[in-house]
Amino acid sequence: MASEVRVRFAPSPTGHLHIGGARSALFNYLFAKNQGGKFVLRIEDTDQARNVGQAKEKLLDSLKWLGVEWDESIDVGGEYGPYSSMERLDIYKKHIEQLLNEGKAYYCYMTEEELEAEREAQIARGEMPKYSGRDRDLTEEQRRAYEAKGIKPVVRFRVPEGQVIKIQDAVRGEVSFESDGIGDFVIARKDGVPMYNFAVVVDDHLMKISHVIRGEEHLSNTPRQVMLYEAFGWDVPTFAHASLILNPNRQKMSKRDESIIQFVEQYKELGYMPEAIVNFLALLGWSPVGEEEIFSLEELATQFSLERVSKAPAVFDTDKLAWMNNQYIKNADLDDVVALALPHLQKAGKLPESLSEEQAEWAKAVISLYQEQLHYGAEIVELTELFFKTEIQYNDEAQEVLNEEQVPGVLSGFLQELEGLDTWDAVSIKGAIKATQKATGQKGKKLFMPIRVATTGQTHGPELPSAIELIGKEIVTHRLRSLLN
């Protein structure tokens, strides 16, 4: 076993960074930081048919946005490179040949059609489908006959019979698998490119990975990988399989599940704060000491341990994430909140792409009214609707307020006070409300509610004098006159 802690995150470049992958990367990063070890980012791109252009760059960008940094990878190099599987084909080829020469692997010439027929027959007999081992002991003559027909073989690993593969998992304890239930599995495709289970073992060994920390869905791969380690006579790393992430309905999450936003890039586009996403993901299947829930990345690294990673499934609570992001927004610098929210107002066509100094100040003031309640940047569009329309359609609740008998007197008095103002700001507007109270004798809800509804169209909202200031004198007085008429 390597003395230095070395962990890795090895995504396939098949699309955007999924939240499950982001959690795995985070757990590896936190463990490496906690142990003073190294975090390696490796790209598993052997499944060429599923690879997507620019996916590598997007994966790296998403991790950088989260603040998860690596010590070795395709972009920074390192002494154990290359860090992309397809650049390591010569390394894999040498190790495949070693297993073939030692009789621990063999060529299999079964076609897809034959394999499918075999599988269907096993299912029909009520058996667990697995490769039958038909080509396990072919003679040289039989091999030449297949090759004469132009059949290209795969390479299969010869699974030892009658063995129990025991894994000491740092999260799940002892887990065992029977080799007889696995069947000889493919380690190299017909074109010689290795399968995931083979490439990952060779890479993890040669890169001196000490701990393999990943999601529970990889647990079924582990016995195959352990058998490969043993076939080469290599030390087996410590495995740690974190719990599944369930959706809010406590069902296993799939990438087609629409109850959750599933990709890190989408959270970035919606205006979530990376610190909140990191904090939330860390608590999906790991529990800190004590009751505290808000942690910086540095604080998480100080506390993180595999002993506190849970076996029980973690539920992705969308309300909890919204709450947590709101905590970060409330405590953020206003300029950072503006940077989060302003692009959404521009994208929605509420504000121009290029703002004058006056427009920028106005937008900042409007956004500041909602900093306390904002859950994510894109929410600002709906929240600030009242500032971007001249005419208001009063709903039933608002109309009920406006139908109260004292309303004409309150609105008339308030309009008169506003028209007499020399300065249009929140302080002066607050004074106008007080003067209206004095003149009409109305107070509390009887005073404030009609003014709020008439000027904003809403029965609740941000601090009223500030909102009225930002709507503007011309629009506010127009709204009051229209109602009184």
Coordinates of C-alpha atoms in Angstrom, one line a residue:
M1 CA 0.0 0.0 0.0
A2 CA 1.3 3.4 -0.9
S3 CA 2.4 5.5 2.1
E4 CA 1.2 8.8 0.7
V5 CA -2.5 9.3 0.3
R6 CA -3.3 9.6 -3.4
V7 CA -6.9 9.8 -4.6
R8 CA -8.4 10.4 -8.0
F9 CA -11.5 11.5 -9.8
A10 CA -11.8 9.9 -13.2
P11 CA -14.8 11.1 -15.2
S12 CA -15.7 10.1 -18.7
P13 CA -16.1 13.0 -21.1
T14 CA -19.6 12.1 -22.1
G15 CA -21.4 15.3 -21.1
H16 CA -21.7 17.9 -18.3
L17 CA -20.5 17.3 -14.8
H18 CA -23.3 15.5 -13.0
I19 CA -24.0 16.3 -9.3
G20 CA -23.2 12.7 -8.4
G21 CA -19.8 13.0 -10.1
A22 CA -19.3 16.4 -8.5
R23 CA -19.9 14.8 -5.0
S24 CA -17.3 12.1 -5.8
A25 CA -14.8 14.7 -6.9
L26 CA -15.5 16.7 -3.8
F27 CA -15.1 13.8 -1.4
N28 CA -11.8 12.8 -3.0
Y29 CA -10.5 16.4 -2.8
L30 CA -11.6 16.9 0.8
F31 CA -10.0 13.6 1.8
A32 CA -6.7 14.4 0.1
K33 CA -6.6 17.9 1.7
N34 CA -7.5 16.4 5.1
Q35 CA -4.7 13.8 4.8
G36 CA -2.1 16.1 3.3
G37 CA -2.2 13.9 0.1
K38 CA -2.6 14.4 -3.6
F39 CA -5.7 14.7 -5.7
V40 CA -5.4 13.4 -9.3
L41 CA -7.9 14.3 -12.1
R42 CA -7.9 11.7 -14.8
I43 CA -10.0 11.4 -17.9
E44 CA -11.5 7.9 -18.7
D45 CA -12.1 8.3 -22.4
T46 CA -11.8 4.7 -23.7
D47 CA -15.5 4.6 -24.6
Q48 CA -15.0 6.6 -27.8
A49 CA -18.6 6.1 -29.0
R50 CA -20.0 8.0 -26.0
N51 CA -17.4 10.8 -25.8
V52 CA -18.7 14.3 -26.5
G53 CA -16.7 17.2 -27.9
Q54 CA -15.6 19.9 -25.4
A55 CA -16.8 17.7 -22.5
K56 CA -13.3 17.5 -21.1
E57 CA -13.1 21.3 -20.9
K58 CA -16.5 21.7 -19.5
L59 CA -15.8 19.1 -16.7
L60 CA -12.6 21.0 -15.8
D61 CA -14.4 24.3 -15.8
S62 CA -17.2 23.1 -13.6
L63 CA -14.8 21.7 -11.0
K64 CA -12.8 24.9 -11.1
W65 CA -16.0 26.9 -10.5
L66 CA -16.7 24.8 -7.5
G67 CA -13.2 25.5 -6.2
V68 CA -12.1 21.9 -6.4
E69 CA -8.5 22.0 -7.5
W70 CA -6.2 19.1 -8.5
D71 CA -2.5 18.3 -8.2
E72 CA -2.1 16.3 -11.4
S73 CA -4.1 16.2 -14.6
I74 CA -4.3 16.7 -18.3
D75 CA -3.8 20.4 -18.0
V76 CA -1.1 20.6 -15.3
G77 CA 0.8 17.4 -16.0
G78 CA 2.5 15.3 -13.3
E79 CA 5.0 12.5 -13.0
Y80 CA 2.5 9.7 -13.6
G81 CA 1.0 10.9 -16.9
P82 CA -0.4 10.9 -19.5
Y83 CA -3.7 11.5 -17.6
S84 CA -6.1 10.7 -20.5
S85 CA -6.8 7.0 -21.1
M86 CA -6.6 7.1 -24.9
E87 CA -3.0 8.4 -24.6
R88 CA -2.1 5.3 -22.5
L89 CA -3.0 2.6 -25.0
D90 CA 0.6 1.3 -25.3
I91 CA 0.6 0.8 -21.5
Y92 CA -2.6 -1.1 -21.5
K93 CA -1.5 -3.3 -24.5
K94 CA 1.6 -4.4 -22.6
H95 CA -0.5 -5.4 -19.6
I96 CA -3.1 -7.2 -21.6
E97 CA -0.4 -9.2 -23.3
Q98 CA 1.1 -10.1 -19.9
L99 CA -2.3 -11.6 -18.8
L100 CA -2.6 -13.5 -22.2
N101 CA 0.9 -14.9 -21.9
E102 CA 0.2 -16.0 -18.3
G103 CA -3.1 -17.7 -19.3
K104 CA -5.0 -15.3 -17.1
A105 CA -6.9 -13.9 -20.2
Y106 CA -7.9 -15.3 -23.5
Y107 CA -9.3 -14.4 -26.9
C108 CA -13.1 -14.8 -27.3
Y109 CA -14.6 -15.0 -30.8
M110 CA -18.3 -15.1 -30.0
T111 CA -20.4 -12.7 -32.0
E112 CA -22.9 -10.3 -30.6
E113 CA -25.7 -12.5 -31.9
E114 CA -24.3 -15.6 -30.3
L115 CA -23.8 -13.9 -27.0
E116 CA -27.4 -12.6 -27.1
A117 CA -28.8 -16.0 -27.9
E118 CA -26.8 -17.5 -25.0
R119 CA -28.1 -14.8 -22.7
E120 CA -31.7 -15.4 -23.7
A121 CA -31.4 -19.2 -23.2
Q122 CA -30.0 -18.7 -19.7
I123 CA -32.8 -16.3 -18.8
A124 CA -35.3 -18.8 -20.2
R125 CA -33.8 -21.5 -17.9
G126 CA -34.2 -19.1 -14.9
E127 CA -30.4 -18.6 -14.6
M128 CA -28.5 -15.4 -13.9
P129 CA -27.1 -14.5 -17.3
K130 CA -23.3 -14.5 -17.6
Y131 CA -20.7 -15.5 -20.2
S132 CA -20.6 -19.3 -20.5
G133 CA -16.9 -19.6 -21.1
R134 CA -17.3 -21.2 -24.5
D135 CA -13.9 -19.9 -25.8
R136 CA -12.1 -20.4 -22.6
D137 CA -9.9 -23.3 -23.8
L138 CA -9.7 -23.0 -27.5
T139 CA -6.9 -24.8 -29.3
E140 CA -4.6 -22.9 -31.7
E141 CA -6.3 -24.7 -34.6
Q142 CA -9.8 -23.5 -33.4
R143 CA -8.5 -19.9 -33.0
R144 CA -7.0 -19.9 -36.5
A145 CA -10.3 -21.2 -37.9
Y146 CA -12.2 -18.3 -36.4
E147 CA -9.6 -15.8 -37.6
A148 CA -9.8 -17.3 -41.1
K149 CA -13.5 -16.3 -41.1
G150 CA -12.4 -12.7 -40.4
I151 CA -13.9 -12.8 -36.8
K152 CA -12.1 -10.3 -34.6
P153 CA -11.9 -11.4 -31.0
V154 CA -12.3 -9.5 -27.7
V155 CA -10.0 -10.4 -24.8
R156 CA -11.7 -11.9 -21.7
F157 CA -10.3 -12.2 -18.2
R158 CA -10.3 -15.8 -16.9
V159 CA -12.2 -15.4 -13.6
P160 CA -10.9 -17.9 -11.0
E161 CA -13.6 -20.5 -10.1
G162 CA -15.0 -21.1 -6.6
Q163 CA -13.5 -18.0 -5.0
V164 CA -15.1 -15.5 -2.6
I165 CA -13.8 -12.0 -3.2
K166 CA -13.8 -10.1 0.1
I167 CA -13.5 -6.3 0.1
Q168 CA -12.9 -4.2 3.2
D169 CA -14.8 -1.1 2.3
A170 CA -14.0 2.0 4.4
V171 CA -17.7 3.0 4.3
R172 CA -19.6 -0.3 4.0
G173 CA -17.4 -2.7 6.0
E174 CA -16.7 -6.1 4.6
V175 CA -18.5 -6.9 1.3
S176 CA -18.1 -10.2 -0.4
F177 CA -18.8 -11.6 -3.9
E178 CA -18.7 -15.1 -5.3
S179 CA -16.5 -15.4 -8.4
D180 CA -18.8 -18.1 -9.9
G181 CA -21.6 -15.5 -10.3
I182 CA -19.5 -13.1 -12.3
G183 CA -18.4 -14.9 -15.5
D184 CA -15.3 -14.2 -17.6
F185 CA -15.5 -10.5 -18.4
V186 CA -14.2 -8.5 -21.4
I187 CA -11.0 -6.5 -20.7
A188 CA -10.3 -5.4 -24.3
R189 CA -12.6 -4.7 -27.2
K190 CA -12.1 -6.0 -30.7
D191 CA -10.1 -2.9 -31.7
G192 CA -7.7 -3.5 -28.7
V193 CA -9.0 -0.6 -26.7
P194 CA -9.4 -1.7 -23.1
M195 CA -12.7 -1.7 -21.1
Y196 CA -13.2 0.6 -18.2
N197 CA -12.6 -2.0 -15.5
F198 CA -9.2 -3.0 -16.9
A199 CA -7.9 0.6 -17.7
V200 CA -8.9 1.9 -14.3
V201 CA -7.0 -0.8 -12.4
V202 CA -3.8 -0.3 -14.5
D203 CA -4.0 3.4 -14.1
D204 CA -4.8 3.4 -10.4
H205 CA -1.8 1.0 -9.8
L206 CA 0.7 2.9 -11.9
M207 CA -0.5 6.3 -10.5
K208 CA 0.0 4.9 -7.0
I209 CA -3.7 5.6 -6.0
S210 CA -4.1 4.6 -2.3
H211 CA -7.8 5.2 -1.9
V212 CA -10.6 4.7 -4.4
I213 CA -13.5 6.9 -3.2
R214 CA -16.6 6.8 -5.4
G215 CA -20.4 6.3 -5.5
E216 CA -22.2 3.0 -4.5
E217 CA -23.1 2.4 -8.2
H218 CA -19.5 1.3 -8.7
L219 CA -19.6 -1.4 -6.0
S220 CA -20.5 -4.0 -8.5
N221 CA -17.3 -3.2 -10.5
T222 CA -15.1 -3.7 -7.5
P223 CA -14.8 -7.6 -7.5
R224 CA -13.7 -7.5 -11.1
Q225 CA -11.1 -4.9 -10.3
V226 CA -9.9 -6.7 -7.2
M227 CA -9.4 -9.9 -9.3
L228 CA -7.3 -7.9 -11.8
Y229 CA -5.2 -6.5 -9.0
E230 CA -4.6 -10.0 -7.7
A231 CA -3.8 -11.4 -11.2
F232 CA -1.0 -8.8 -11.5
G233 CA 0.2 -9.4 -8.0
W234 CA -0.5 -5.7 -7.1
D235 CA -1.6 -4.3 -3.7
V236 CA -5.3 -3.5 -3.6
P237 CA -6.2 0.1 -2.7
T238 CA -8.6 1.0 0.0
F239 CA -12.1 1.2 -1.5
A240 CA -14.8 3.6 -0.1
H241 CA -18.3 3.6 -1.7
A242 CA -20.5 6.5 -0.7
S243 CA -24.2 6.1 -0.6
L244 CA -26.6 6.5 -3.5
I245 CA -28.2 9.9 -4.0
L246 CA -32.0 9.7 -4.1
N247 CA -34.4 12.2 -5.5
P248 CA -36.8 14.2 -3.2
N249 CA -39.3 11.3 -3.6
R250 CA -36.7 8.9 -2.2
Q251 CA -36.3 7.1 -5.5
K252 CA -33.1 6.2 -7.2
M253 CA -32.0 9.2 -9.3
S254 CA -31.7 8.8 -13.1
K255 CA -30.3 11.4 -15.5
R256 CA -33.8 11.6 -17.0
D257 CA -35.3 12.5 -13.6
E258 CA -36.8 16.0 -13.9
S259 CA -37.5 16.5 -10.2
I260 CA -33.9 17.7 -9.8
I261 CA -31.5 19.9 -11.8
Q262 CA -28.7 17.4 -12.3
F263 CA -25.7 19.2 -13.8
V264 CA -23.4 21.6 -12.1
E265 CA -23.3 23.9 -15.2
Q266 CA -27.1 24.4 -14.8
Y267 CA -26.7 25.6 -11.3
K268 CA -24.0 28.0 -12.4
E269 CA -26.3 29.3 -15.2
L270 CA -29.2 29.7 -12.7
G271 CA -27.1 31.9 -10.5
Y272 CA -26.3 29.6 -7.6
M273 CA -23.2 30.3 -5.5
P274 CA -20.4 27.7 -5.9
E275 CA -19.8 27.8 -2.1
A276 CA -23.4 26.8 -1.5
I277 CA -23.3 23.9 -4.0
V278 CA -20.1 22.6 -2.4
N279 CA -21.5 22.9 1.1
F280 CA -24.7 21.1 0.1
L281 CA -22.9 18.3 -1.8
A282 CA -20.6 17.7 1.1
L283 CA -23.6 17.0 3.4
L284 CA -25.1 14.5 0.9
G285 CA -23.9 11.3 2.6
W286 CA -21.3 12.8 5.0
S287 CA -22.1 14.2 8.4
P288 CA -19.9 16.7 10.3
V289 CA -19.4 16.7 14.1
G290 CA -22.1 18.9 15.8
E291 CA -25.2 20.7 14.5
E292 CA -23.5 23.3 12.2
E293 CA -24.5 23.1 8.6
I294 CA -22.7 26.0 6.9
F295 CA -19.1 25.3 6.1
S296 CA -16.4 26.8 3.8
L297 CA -14.4 24.5 1.6
E298 CA -11.4 24.9 4.0
E299 CA -13.6 24.0 7.0
L300 CA -15.0 20.9 5.2
A301 CA -11.5 19.7 4.5
T302 CA -10.5 20.1 8.1
Q303 CA -13.4 18.0 9.3
F304 CA -13.7 15.4 6.5
S305 CA -13.2 11.7 7.2
L306 CA -14.3 8.5 5.6
E307 CA -15.6 7.3 9.0
R308 CA -18.4 9.8 8.8
V309 CA -19.5 8.9 5.3
S310 CA -22.9 7.2 5.5
K311 CA -24.0 3.9 4.2
A312 CA -27.6 5.1 4.1
P313 CA -28.9 6.8 0.9
A314 CA -28.7 10.6 0.8
V315 CA -31.8 12.5 -0.3
F316 CA -31.3 15.4 -2.6
D317 CA -33.5 18.0 -0.9
T318 CA -34.1 20.8 -3.3
D319 CA -35.7 23.0 -0.6
K320 CA -32.6 22.6 1.6
L321 CA -30.3 23.6 -1.3
A322 CA -32.4 26.7 -2.0
W323 CA -32.3 27.6 1.7
M324 CA -28.5 27.0 1.8
N325 CA -27.9 29.2 -1.3
N326 CA -30.0 31.9 0.3
Q327 CA -27.8 31.8 3.4
Y328 CA -24.8 32.5 1.2
I329 CA -26.5 35.2 -0.8
K330 CA -27.7 37.0 2.3
N331 CA -24.1 37.1 3.6
A332 CA -22.5 37.9 0.3
D333 CA -21.1 41.3 -0.7
L334 CA -23.8 43.2 -2.6
D335 CA -21.6 43.5 -5.7
D336 CA -21.3 39.7 -5.8
V337 CA -25.1 39.4 -5.6
V338 CA -25.5 42.0 -8.4
A339 CA -23.0 39.9 -10.5
L340 CA -25.2 36.9 -9.9
A341 CA -28.6 38.5 -10.6
L342 CA -28.0 41.3 -13.2
P343 CA -27.3 39.0 -16.2
H344 CA -30.7 37.4 -15.7
L345 CA -32.5 40.7 -16.0
Q346 CA -30.5 41.5 -19.1
K347 CA -31.1 38.0 -20.6
A348 CA -34.9 38.5 -19.9
G349 CA -34.8 41.8 -21.8
K350 CA -35.6 43.9 -18.7
L351 CA -32.3 45.8 -19.0
P352 CA -30.0 46.5 -21.9
E353 CA -26.7 44.5 -22.3
S354 CA -24.7 47.7 -21.9
L355 CA -25.8 49.9 -18.9
S356 CA -25.1 53.5 -18.4
E357 CA -23.7 54.5 -14.9
E358 CA -27.2 55.6 -13.9
Q359 CA -28.9 52.4 -15.0
A360 CA -26.2 50.3 -13.3
E361 CA -26.8 52.2 -10.0
W362 CA -30.6 51.8 -10.3
A363 CA -30.2 48.0 -11.1
K364 CA -27.9 47.6 -8.1
A365 CA -30.5 49.4 -5.8
V366 CA -33.3 47.2 -7.1
I367 CA -31.4 44.0 -6.6
S368 CA -30.4 45.1 -3.1
L369 CA -34.1 45.1 -2.1
Y370 CA -34.2 41.4 -2.7
Q371 CA -30.9 40.2 -1.3
E372 CA -32.4 38.9 1.9
Q373 CA -35.0 36.7 0.1
L374 CA -33.2 35.7 -3.1
H375 CA -32.6 31.9 -3.5
Y376 CA -30.6 32.1 -6.8
G377 CA -29.8 34.7 -9.4
A378 CA -32.5 33.8 -12.0
E379 CA -35.2 34.3 -9.4
I380 CA -34.6 38.1 -9.6
V381 CA -36.6 38.3 -12.9
E382 CA -39.9 37.3 -11.3
L383 CA -39.2 39.1 -8.0
T384 CA -38.6 42.5 -9.7
E385 CA -41.5 42.3 -12.2
L386 CA -43.2 45.4 -10.6
F387 CA -40.2 47.7 -11.6
F388 CA -40.5 46.9 -15.3
K389 CA -44.1 47.7 -16.2
T390 CA -46.1 50.9 -16.3
E391 CA -49.6 49.5 -16.1
I392 CA -50.7 47.1 -13.4
Q393 CA -53.3 44.3 -13.6
Y394 CA -54.6 44.2 -10.0
N395 CA -55.5 40.6 -8.9
D396 CA -58.5 39.7 -6.7
E397 CA -56.5 40.1 -3.5
A398 CA -55.2 43.5 -4.5
Q399 CA -58.7 44.6 -5.7
E400 CA -60.2 43.6 -2.3
V401 CA -57.8 46.0 -0.6
L402 CA -58.5 48.8 -3.1
N403 CA -62.3 48.4 -2.5
E404 CA -62.0 49.4 1.1
E405 CA -63.9 52.6 1.9
Q406 CA -60.9 54.7 3.2
V407 CA -58.8 54.0 0.1
P408 CA -59.8 57.0 -2.1
G409 CA -59.0 59.4 0.8
V410 CA -55.6 57.7 1.5
L411 CA -54.5 57.6 -2.2
S412 CA -55.7 61.2 -2.9
G413 CA -53.8 62.5 0.2
F414 CA -50.6 60.5 -0.7
L415 CA -50.7 61.7 -4.3
Q416 CA -50.9 65.3 -3.1
E417 CA -47.9 64.8 -0.7
L418 CA -45.8 63.1 -3.5
E419 CA -46.5 65.9 -6.0
G420 CA -45.3 68.4 -3.4
L421 CA -41.9 66.7 -2.9
D422 CA -38.8 68.5 -4.0
T423 CA -36.6 65.5 -3.5
W424 CA -37.5 62.0 -4.8
D425 CA -35.9 59.5 -2.4
A426 CA -36.9 56.9 0.2
V427 CA -36.5 59.3 3.1
S428 CA -38.8 62.0 1.5
I429 CA -41.3 59.3 0.5
K430 CA -41.4 57.9 4.0
G431 CA -42.1 61.5 5.2
A432 CA -45.0 61.7 2.6
I433 CA -46.5 58.5 4.1
K434 CA -46.4 60.0 7.6
A435 CA -48.0 63.2 6.4
T436 CA -50.7 61.2 4.7
Q437 CA -51.3 59.4 8.0
K438 CA -51.6 62.7 9.8
A439 CA -53.9 64.2 7.3
T440 CA -56.3 61.2 6.9
G441 CA -56.2 59.7 10.4
Q442 CA -55.5 56.3 8.9
K443 CA -52.7 54.1 10.1
G444 CA -51.3 50.5 10.1
K445 CA -52.7 48.2 7.4
K446 CA -55.5 50.7 6.5
L447 CA -52.8 53.2 5.5
F448 CA -49.9 51.1 4.2
M449 CA -51.7 48.4 2.3
P450 CA -53.6 50.7 -0.1
I451 CA -50.4 52.6 -0.8
R452 CA -48.4 49.4 -1.4
V453 CA -51.1 47.8 -3.6
A454 CA -51.7 51.1 -5.6
T455 CA -48.0 51.8 -6.3
T456 CA -46.6 48.2 -6.7
G457 CA -49.6 46.0 -7.5
Q458 CA -48.6 43.7 -4.7
T459 CA -49.9 43.0 -1.2
H460 CA -46.4 42.3 0.1
G461 CA -42.9 43.1 -1.1
P462 CA -39.7 45.0 -0.4
E463 CA -39.3 48.0 1.9
L464 CA -42.1 50.3 0.6
P465 CA -40.4 53.8 0.4
S466 CA -37.3 52.3 -1.3
A467 CA -39.5 50.4 -3.8
I468 CA -41.6 53.6 -4.6
E469 CA -38.3 55.6 -5.1
L470 CA -37.0 53.0 -7.6
I471 CA -40.3 52.7 -9.5
G472 CA -40.0 56.5 -10.2
K473 CA -42.1 59.5 -9.6
E474 CA -43.7 59.6 -13.0
I475 CA -44.9 56.0 -13.0
V476 CA -46.1 56.1 -9.3
T477 CA -48.1 59.3 -9.7
H478 CA -49.6 57.9 -13.0
R479 CA -50.7 54.8 -11.2
L480 CA -52.3 56.8 -8.3
R481 CA -54.2 59.1 -10.8
S482 CA -55.4 56.2 -12.9
L483 CA -56.9 54.5 -9.8
L484 CA -58.5 57.7 -8.5
N485 CA -60.1 58.4 -11.9

